[in-house]
XYZ file of C-alpha atoms in Angstrom:
552
model
C -0.101 0.064 -0.077
C 2.793 2.553 0.919
C 4.049 2.163 -2.826
C 0.697 3.774 -4.012
C 1.063 6.500 -1.495
C 4.686 7.078 -2.568
C 3.645 7.580 -6.193
C 0.927 9.771 -5.065
C 3.338 12.012 -3.061
C 5.704 11.946 -6.053
C 2.715 13.520 -7.993
C 2.243 10.522 -10.395
C -1.257 10.324 -11.554
C -3.158 7.387 -13.213
C -0.961 4.691 -11.769
C -1.589 2.001 -9.157
C 0.672 -0.573 -7.673
C -0.924 -4.211 -7.636
C 0.697 -7.196 -5.944
C 1.557 -10.048 -8.322
C 0.562 -13.116 -6.283
C 1.687 -15.692 -9.069
C 3.596 -15.785 -12.196
C 1.062 -18.405 -13.564
C -0.209 -16.834 -16.792
C -3.873 -17.497 -15.852
C -3.369 -15.194 -12.698
C -1.316 -12.801 -14.467
C -4.278 -12.134 -16.821
C -6.045 -10.622 -13.775
C -3.680 -7.708 -13.656
C -5.098 -4.411 -14.818
C -3.735 -3.298 -18.191
C -1.551 -1.831 -19.412
C 1.244 -3.037 -17.036
C 3.802 -0.139 -17.126
C 6.375 -2.186 -15.186
C 7.223 -4.933 -12.589
C 9.081 -4.427 -9.399
C 10.947 -7.391 -8.125
C 12.152 -7.629 -4.480
C 14.715 -10.379 -3.870
C 18.002 -11.189 -2.261
C 20.426 -9.532 -4.587
C 23.275 -11.346 -6.396
C 25.644 -9.766 -8.949
C 25.163 -10.914 -12.490
C 27.388 -11.166 -15.428
C 28.265 -7.412 -16.435
C 28.627 -8.648 -20.040
C 24.764 -8.993 -20.259
C 24.508 -5.304 -19.698
C 24.387 -2.707 -22.478
C 27.707 -0.941 -23.216
C 25.993 2.488 -22.650
C 22.432 3.495 -21.735
C 20.379 3.432 -25.075
C 18.939 6.658 -26.172
C 15.359 6.949 -25.236
C 15.554 4.825 -21.965
C 15.635 6.742 -18.629
C 17.781 4.704 -16.317
C 19.388 5.743 -12.951
C 21.961 3.905 -10.870
C 21.405 3.583 -7.189
C 24.239 5.739 -5.712
C 22.439 6.382 -2.232
C 22.269 3.550 0.254
C 18.818 2.028 0.979
C 17.125 3.880 -2.085
C 16.424 0.849 -4.278
C 12.782 1.145 -4.022
C 12.640 4.924 -4.897
C 15.025 4.201 -7.900
C 13.094 1.268 -9.016
C 9.838 3.239 -9.244
C 11.527 6.189 -10.971
C 13.122 3.857 -13.538
C 9.572 2.766 -14.377
C 7.552 5.954 -14.230
C 10.128 8.027 -16.242
C 9.863 5.517 -19.050
C 6.038 5.572 -19.592
C 5.090 7.802 -22.410
C 2.662 10.647 -21.727
C 2.369 9.635 -17.937
C 1.415 12.618 -15.845
C 4.438 12.771 -13.481
C 3.438 16.176 -11.579
C 5.676 19.276 -12.082
C 8.692 18.305 -9.860
C 9.213 14.900 -11.518
C 8.514 16.195 -14.994
C 11.159 18.907 -14.631
C 13.517 16.518 -12.963
C 13.085 13.957 -15.821
C 13.802 16.745 -18.422
C 16.708 18.031 -16.571
C 18.452 14.744 -16.311
C 17.561 13.540 -19.885
C 21.115 13.800 -21.240
C 22.748 12.436 -17.909
C 24.479 9.107 -17.608
C 22.951 6.562 -15.236
C 25.453 7.399 -12.504
C 24.829 11.093 -12.827
C 21.090 10.383 -12.624
C 21.613 8.513 -9.433
C 23.581 11.425 -7.842
C 20.869 13.618 -8.992
C 18.337 11.517 -7.135
C 20.314 11.571 -4.056
C 20.464 15.457 -4.086
C 16.743 16.056 -5.181
C 15.152 17.247 -1.937
C 11.697 16.509 -3.316
C 12.488 12.865 -3.766
C 14.587 12.557 -0.544
C 11.591 13.805 1.401
C 9.217 11.539 -0.094
C 11.556 8.549 0.407
C 12.551 9.248 3.888
C 9.041 9.448 4.910
C 8.714 5.724 3.865
C 12.077 4.689 4.741
C 11.053 3.018 8.012
C 8.296 0.973 6.444
C 10.790 -0.263 3.650
C 13.511 -1.189 6.361
C 10.586 -3.101 8.195
C 9.751 -4.968 4.819
C 13.262 -5.811 4.224
C 13.811 -6.920 7.792
C 10.618 -9.252 7.735
C 11.778 -10.942 4.532
C 15.368 -11.216 6.079
C 13.983 -12.932 9.291
C 12.002 -15.334 7.224
C 15.006 -16.081 5.050
C 17.281 -16.706 8.182
C 14.660 -18.892 9.925
C 14.433 -21.072 6.706
C 18.209 -21.105 6.340
C 18.768 -22.367 9.829
C 16.766 -25.456 8.758
C 19.177 -26.120 6.010
C 22.284 -28.155 6.630
C 24.219 -26.852 3.707
C 26.780 -24.211 4.556
C 26.528 -20.996 2.663
C 29.316 -18.458 1.518
C 29.923 -15.246 3.360
C 28.948 -13.385 0.259
C 25.285 -15.081 0.326
C 24.890 -14.248 4.022
C 25.765 -10.488 3.552
C 23.710 -9.968 0.478
C 20.686 -7.758 1.078
C 17.160 -7.486 -0.384
C 16.781 -5.221 -3.302
C 14.229 -3.778 -5.654
C 14.760 -4.035 -9.393
C 12.449 -3.076 -12.331
C 11.409 -4.586 -15.540
C 9.852 -2.350 -18.177
C 8.810 -2.464 -21.870
C 10.433 0.497 -23.587
C 10.605 1.024 -27.472
C 9.336 -2.510 -28.357
C 11.826 -4.321 -26.004
C 11.871 -5.551 -22.527
C 14.535 -4.134 -20.207
C 15.812 -5.090 -16.680
C 16.775 -1.891 -14.922
C 18.716 -2.751 -11.786
C 20.066 0.379 -9.964
C 23.172 -1.607 -8.712
C 24.137 -2.460 -12.317
C 25.948 0.078 -14.481
C 23.686 -0.164 -17.505
C 20.269 -1.601 -18.456
C 19.988 -5.187 -19.678
C 18.178 -5.898 -22.802
C 15.957 -9.185 -22.289
C 14.886 -9.009 -26.032
C 12.145 -7.722 -28.366
C 8.495 -7.893 -27.365
C 7.277 -10.874 -29.327
C 3.494 -11.182 -28.267
C 0.572 -9.153 -27.096
C 1.675 -9.052 -23.342
C 5.416 -8.486 -22.349
C 4.416 -9.555 -18.784
C 4.201 -13.194 -19.859
C 7.707 -12.718 -21.722
C 9.424 -11.484 -18.458
C 7.739 -14.101 -16.196
C 10.301 -16.826 -17.023
C 13.293 -14.527 -16.443
C 11.894 -13.731 -12.899
C 11.268 -17.488 -12.212
C 14.812 -18.347 -13.420
C 16.124 -15.949 -10.708
C 13.801 -17.546 -8.108
C 15.138 -21.145 -8.942
C 18.807 -20.030 -8.285
C 17.863 -20.219 -4.479
C 17.113 -23.310 -2.393
C 13.474 -24.176 -1.876
C 12.394 -22.349 1.309
C 15.365 -20.296 1.634
C 14.264 -17.020 0.177
C 11.186 -14.684 0.139
C 10.290 -12.818 -2.887
C 7.749 -10.042 -3.716
C 6.664 -8.896 -7.010
C 4.554 -5.828 -7.751
C 3.038 -4.264 -10.966
C 2.708 -0.752 -12.031
C -0.606 -0.688 -13.858
C -2.906 2.056 -15.317
C -5.476 3.069 -12.747
C -8.721 1.665 -13.951
C -10.442 4.817 -13.149
C -8.282 6.707 -15.699
C -9.739 4.469 -18.315
C -13.228 5.404 -17.209
C -12.515 9.185 -17.163
C -11.033 8.912 -20.655
C -14.130 7.088 -21.927
C -16.324 9.762 -20.351
C -14.284 12.391 -21.937
C -14.660 10.808 -25.397
C -18.388 10.606 -24.682
C -18.725 14.252 -23.612
C -16.686 15.479 -26.591
C -18.758 13.177 -29.064
C -22.127 14.583 -27.614
C -20.771 18.173 -28.074
C -19.598 17.632 -31.491
C -23.005 16.043 -32.363
C -25.097 18.812 -30.917
C -22.880 21.365 -32.687
C -23.811 19.914 -35.994
C -27.548 19.756 -34.884
C -27.622 23.280 -33.717
C -26.808 24.578 -37.187
C -30.206 23.075 -38.484
C -33.305 25.214 -38.273
C -35.135 24.678 -35.104
C -38.184 23.317 -36.642
C -36.322 20.617 -38.600
C -34.455 19.741 -35.355
C -37.570 19.282 -33.312
C -39.225 17.439 -36.269
C -36.295 14.912 -36.175
C -36.159 14.490 -32.444
C -39.919 14.968 -31.495
C -41.095 17.482 -29.022
C -41.133 15.053 -25.999
C -37.432 14.027 -26.595
C -36.402 17.707 -26.714
C -37.541 18.282 -23.217
C -36.005 14.832 -21.961
C -32.809 15.851 -23.467
C -32.878 19.321 -21.873
C -33.644 17.869 -18.423
C -31.352 14.777 -18.463
C -28.608 15.182 -15.909
C -25.578 14.829 -18.170
C -21.859 15.353 -17.925
C -21.275 17.869 -20.633
C -18.008 19.585 -19.740
C -15.233 19.586 -17.135
C -16.561 17.895 -13.970
C -14.617 18.034 -10.671
C -16.692 15.312 -9.170
C -15.424 12.737 -11.809
C -11.847 14.338 -12.213
C -12.853 15.272 -15.655
C -10.677 18.320 -16.478
C -10.552 20.487 -19.675
C -7.010 19.122 -20.268
C -8.442 15.558 -20.440
C -11.305 16.704 -22.585
C -8.792 18.505 -24.926
C -6.839 15.102 -25.245
C -9.994 13.111 -26.012
C -10.259 11.913 -29.579
C -13.511 11.347 -31.459
C -13.809 7.620 -32.661
C -13.586 7.017 -36.411
C -17.371 6.042 -36.521
C -18.540 9.323 -35.059
C -16.189 11.137 -37.280
C -17.698 9.607 -40.403
C -21.221 10.105 -39.306
C -20.509 13.899 -38.573
C -18.901 14.104 -41.978
C -22.062 12.451 -43.720
C -24.157 14.906 -41.696
C -27.370 12.836 -41.834
C -29.888 14.492 -39.662
C -31.786 11.340 -38.588
C -28.477 9.461 -38.056
C -27.104 12.204 -35.973
C -30.058 12.269 -33.721
C -29.951 8.545 -33.281
C -26.077 8.979 -32.308
C -26.956 11.455 -29.809
C -29.590 9.312 -28.193
C -26.955 6.351 -28.002
C -24.300 8.536 -26.593
C -26.659 9.638 -23.824
C -27.639 6.161 -23.047
C -24.081 5.054 -22.898
C -23.309 7.767 -20.162
C -24.449 5.863 -17.281
C -24.140 7.423 -13.848
C -20.488 7.605 -13.360
C -20.760 7.775 -9.529
C -22.593 4.401 -9.631
C -20.344 2.765 -11.932
C -17.152 3.980 -10.043
C -18.631 2.887 -6.690
C -19.350 -0.657 -7.998
C -15.876 -0.929 -9.586
C -14.255 0.185 -6.215
C -16.442 -2.211 -4.242
C -15.453 -5.085 -6.479
C -11.847 -4.196 -6.175
C -12.018 -4.071 -2.460
C -14.005 -7.440 -2.242
C -11.286 -9.011 -4.609
C -8.610 -7.731 -2.313
C -10.268 -9.053 0.849
C -10.905 -12.450 -0.761
C -7.191 -12.607 -1.828
C -6.022 -11.611 1.734
C -8.425 -14.109 3.506
C -7.070 -17.013 1.198
C -3.707 -16.318 1.974
C -4.383 -16.026 5.721
C -5.939 -19.469 5.674
C -2.921 -20.834 3.547
C -0.795 -19.761 6.330
C -2.565 -22.137 8.676
C -0.730 -24.978 6.929
C 2.494 -23.700 8.137
C 2.819 -24.925 11.683
C 4.945 -22.022 12.886
C 2.683 -19.476 11.215
C -0.492 -21.286 12.231
C 0.301 -20.582 15.918
C 0.295 -16.937 15.457
C -2.410 -16.756 12.861
C -5.437 -14.538 13.178
C -7.130 -16.050 9.897
C -10.588 -15.358 11.447
C -10.020 -11.455 11.236
C -10.063 -11.525 7.217
C -12.807 -14.004 7.164
C -14.938 -11.833 9.177
C -14.058 -8.733 7.065
C -15.139 -10.838 3.990
C -18.464 -11.560 5.811
C -19.103 -8.074 6.792
C -18.104 -6.523 3.216
C -20.287 -9.383 1.543
C -23.346 -8.173 3.337
C -22.626 -4.449 2.539
C -22.000 -5.500 -1.103
C -25.345 -7.308 -1.402
C -27.390 -4.277 0.090
C -25.682 -1.868 -2.190
C -25.612 -3.921 -5.478
C -28.465 -6.563 -4.929
C -29.148 -6.608 -8.742
C -25.620 -6.846 -9.719
C -23.924 -10.114 -11.008
C -20.431 -10.204 -9.800
C -17.683 -10.976 -12.396
C -16.821 -14.821 -12.990
C -13.230 -14.045 -11.533
C -14.798 -12.727 -8.238
C -17.308 -15.545 -8.108
C -14.237 -18.077 -8.694
C -12.213 -16.492 -5.902
C -15.160 -16.634 -3.526
C -15.449 -20.324 -4.151
C -11.807 -20.719 -3.727
C -12.033 -19.137 -0.341
C -14.869 -21.567 0.691
C -12.700 -24.569 -0.468
C -9.613 -23.210 1.126
C -11.667 -22.569 4.373
C -12.728 -26.083 4.692
C -9.644 -27.758 3.724
C -7.462 -25.851 6.323
C -10.307 -26.464 8.715
C -9.905 -30.187 8.004
C -6.157 -29.844 8.793
C -6.713 -27.799 11.820
C -9.647 -28.612 14.151
C -11.678 -25.923 15.493
C -10.404 -23.577 18.238
C -11.516 -20.541 20.190
C -9.377 -18.415 17.694
C -10.917 -19.749 14.559
C -14.818 -20.258 15.265
C -16.103 -20.040 11.828
C -17.586 -22.849 9.712
C -18.786 -23.309 6.247
C -22.242 -25.085 5.597
C -21.837 -28.712 5.443
C -22.922 -30.023 2.057
C -24.820 -33.271 2.084
C -24.672 -33.528 -1.616
C -23.489 -31.708 -4.685
C -26.554 -29.675 -5.103
C -26.021 -28.217 -1.354
C -22.545 -27.278 -2.406
C -23.649 -25.164 -5.290
C -22.595 -21.377 -5.204
C -25.038 -18.597 -4.757
C -23.246 -15.515 -5.983
C -21.998 -13.661 -2.814
C -24.045 -15.535 -0.479
C -22.633 -15.615 2.946
C -20.560 -18.645 3.093
C -19.936 -18.973 6.849
C -21.862 -19.682 9.924
C -21.021 -20.526 13.474
C -20.435 -24.228 13.679
C -17.869 -26.401 15.563
C -17.767 -29.364 13.207
C -14.724 -30.133 11.233
C -15.617 -31.375 7.522
C -14.378 -34.610 6.483
C -12.497 -35.045 3.142
C -15.674 -36.651 1.779
C -17.357 -33.337 2.499
C -14.761 -31.214 0.833
C -14.616 -33.402 -2.315
C -17.674 -31.803 -4.038
C -16.197 -28.210 -3.356
C -12.929 -29.272 -4.792
C -14.552 -30.688 -8.032
C -16.815 -27.741 -8.223
C -13.920 -25.339 -7.935
C -11.999 -27.207 -10.568
C -15.087 -27.369 -13.005
C -15.345 -23.500 -12.495
C -11.819 -22.948 -13.381
C -12.061 -25.059 -16.472
C -15.133 -23.164 -17.550
C -13.308 -19.580 -16.991
C -10.226 -20.921 -19.080
C -12.239 -22.895 -21.543
C -9.474 -25.712 -20.938
C -9.547 -29.374 -20.581
C -8.662 -31.481 -17.572
C -5.164 -32.983 -17.651
C -4.065 -36.394 -16.814
C -2.085 -34.905 -13.851
C -5.297 -33.304 -12.557
C -7.196 -36.508 -13.028
C -4.639 -38.460 -10.987
C -4.874 -35.774 -8.349
C -8.707 -36.092 -8.072
C -8.614 -39.794 -8.041
C -6.026 -39.588 -5.154
C -8.145 -37.063 -3.431
C -11.274 -39.651 -3.578
C -8.905 -42.615 -2.481
C -7.783 -40.360 0.594
C -11.307 -39.483 1.507
C -12.306 -43.151 1.321
C -9.409 -44.231 3.523
C -10.160 -41.398 6.035
C -13.848 -42.674 6.375
C -12.707 -46.248 6.825
C -9.772 -45.829 9.354
C -10.720 -42.514 11.216
C -14.468 -42.521 10.973
C -15.007 -46.322 11.165
C -17.395 -46.176 8.156
C -18.074 -49.679 7.086
C -20.805 -49.024 4.815
C -20.594 -51.591 1.737
C -21.178 -49.018 -0.797
C -18.616 -46.580 0.538
C -15.953 -47.320 -2.102
C -18.345 -46.700 -5.044
C -19.847 -43.732 -3.291
C -16.294 -42.121 -2.920
C -15.544 -42.577 -6.647
C -19.070 -41.804 -7.885
C -17.821 -38.761 -9.926
C -17.696 -38.969 -13.625
C -19.470 -38.229 -16.798
C -23.166 -39.233 -17.244
C -24.928 -38.935 -20.530
C -27.901 -37.497 -18.804
C -26.944 -36.130 -15.310
C -30.277 -34.192 -15.148
C -28.748 -31.201 -13.607
C -29.757 -27.489 -14.301
C -27.377 -25.721 -16.761
C -24.361 -24.020 -15.249
C -25.109 -25.658 -11.852
C -21.988 -27.169 -10.112
C -23.323 -30.807 -10.853
C -23.767 -29.733 -14.657
C -20.168 -28.009 -14.765
C -18.739 -31.122 -13.100
C -20.397 -33.467 -15.611
C -19.268 -31.323 -18.638
C -15.738 -31.105 -17.212
C -15.539 -35.014 -17.115
C -17.439 -35.410 -20.404
C -15.621 -32.825 -22.607
C -14.494 -35.643 -25.105
C -14.352 -39.285 -25.510
C -10.768 -39.611 -24.708
C -11.190 -37.701 -21.301
C -14.199 -40.059 -20.405
C -12.137 -43.120 -21.073
C -9.017 -41.981 -19.457
C -10.720 -40.819 -16.188
C -12.452 -44.182 -15.999
C -9.198 -45.894 -16.394
C -7.442 -43.670 -13.678
C -10.484 -44.012 -11.333
C -10.403 -47.820 -11.573
C -6.645 -47.856 -10.919
C -7.204 -45.676 -7.648
C -10.147 -47.774 -6.604
C -8.311 -51.169 -6.787
C -5.412 -49.473 -4.652
C -7.841 -48.286 -2.095
C -10.163 -51.351 -1.681
C -7.689 -53.497 0.564
C -7.955 -50.740 3.043
C -11.581 -51.793 3.809
C -10.764 -55.524 3.682
C -8.076 -55.056 6.297
C -10.294 -52.936 8.430
C -12.872 -55.686 8.461
C -10.242 -58.159 9.552
C -9.055 -55.983 12.423
C -12.700 -55.292 13.365
């Protein structure tokens, strides 16, 4: 959060910092676009200097870090100063222009002597020190568990921020501790972030498992900026159309619009110029460009067409405050869900579980969901948010299975007796006070429904690996029922492995059961392979029941 405040204090507008929770392409797709740059926090190691450019290429603003503990500020400046047409604010804009002809080292010295940047950086220095210290403590704790000796250089290395940016059709790594930028190659696809992800993953792989902590942040265009730009284009288009219509004789204009429509248009509460409430300035309006379609219709100057265009533009101008409020609330809900999921996953680490306060994020989700439903009761949440809500529900019951109820973790999801009970009602309160721990049999429908929902979102097909994971899950749930729950029902094995494709499952379209059935029946190959894998795991699990009967 403090990176967003730093950018605001720097005077940068239209940019927001988002955490990158995974480099998986499917999760990267959730980042707002465009992505201006990535900031990577890791334990620094010197790279081969031959990978760097001989000198800083023209058109790239790159500064060395010549002041201690300034890597975060340098990384941010190395990104925002390379974004064309970004509003930097007067102090940074003047600094960028003043240092345009400097070498990276001189730019670094200039940053160290720039009181404006120093003041902003120093106000957050303590928070960045705490972040670095927290990562260092985690790293030291993990390292003590390792028996391998490390070199003194590795022990002394500190945590460091570097930047990755797209500039002039190429991807660059901008590390303030290196003399020059490093060219990672031309941008070959539509999304440069997917291109740089393997580079970051390679760096992560250089460290032992569990030895190091990383953080990745993205600088993206503030979503509100897009909305304001769209509003500006709408306002400018309405003005242009009305200007053409105003040249017509009054009786011709009324004949085309109709007398009732004239009064409606006059009374409608429209944004028709600069509006402080929506941060729509005259400067933004001046930058707005009419679409080619509007331009062509103005050129044709057909009166009836222009009247129709005016009506469509007015209809498109939905109440901005309501739209913005919904977008903000969805962003808050998405963040709360993400935080709650991470808190629950922390329970799987025994050391973290003892200090966990996972019930707090869950209660925040509960409270915000209630408010969200009351404010936006007719709104259908985006599929991504519904998926994350389902992921939270599954993560909750699974971690609850691993950690029995305690006074510090009192919430409990509704116990599904069958797949229909596990179906997701959009934004329904998923928790209630209950002290029972759900068995693996109980979590299985949620796991399958979550997988089916992900497949539907990605329009993908389940893999051999996933099928073996699912079959193993079913086998484990069966063994748990036999050995821990003393369940000796004769049909238990078949019940545990009952999942698969049915030609006529009789489920309502888009229900959980329907999605699961479609996932297993996407094609004949998947149907046959799943039956084969399921049979293999059933045979492996069945001796457990026979041995249980012998012992009994």
